[in-house]
Amino acid sequence: MAPLDPKVDDSETLVRVIKSPFHLKGKKLKKQAFQPPRTKQDLSVIRQVMGDDFCKNKGVELLAQATNAKYQGLATGLTMDVRRLSAKVIDYPQDFMGHAHIVSFAAHSPDEPHSPEVMEKLDNYYAKMVEHFLYHPDPKPEVAGWYGPSLKR
């Protein structure tokens, strides 16, 4: 496959791997699904242009490296909606082709806590991300490949 355009177009679908118990409450996304790990300032997503099967298989592969996380499905959102929330979406092929990062407006050092005002803004930001992403529970989580509806939005 030819390299992807490093510019992530506004119309591109972004795919977030969803795991339990961290990202779901019942069958609904929690704002924690869009909160970067404490040691990071960016959130990993997969560019759907790689294909639905690729997104699922890569997500399962990446989660296999994590502890206490169980793959549940995928969430999809449009790049333009993420950018409207004052976040950046950047191609990040250093890890794998099709990888991108969502960088929030409040990037910081993990050693320095945010002020209460910034924490409140971030809390609202994560809640709005939930509104812009659609959760797709995986109908066949134990099987390679995506068997749910198309992930392209």
PDB file of C-alpha atoms in Angstrom, residues 1 31 45 54 63 86 91 124 132 150:
ATOM      1  CA  MET A   1       0.000   0.000   0.000  1.00  0.00           C
ATOM      2  CA  LYS A  31     -15.344  10.302  28.611  1.00  0.00           C
ATOM      3  CA  VAL A  45      -6.511   6.757  16.841  1.00  0.00           C
ATOM      4  CA  PHE A  54      -7.161  -3.182   9.527  1.00  0.00           C
ATOM      5  CA  LEU A  63      -4.612  -3.987  23.269  1.00  0.00           C
ATOM      6  CA  SER A  86      -9.807  22.938  19.421  1.00  0.00           C
ATOM      7  CA  ASP A  91      -0.623  11.760  11.189  1.00  0.00           C
ATOM      8  CA  ASN A 124     -16.084  19.209  29.251  1.00  0.00           C
ATOM      9  CA  HIS A 132     -18.948  13.283  18.408  1.00  0.00           C
ATOM     10  CA  SER A 150     -19.064   0.136   7.949  1.00  0.00           C
TER      11      SER A 150
END
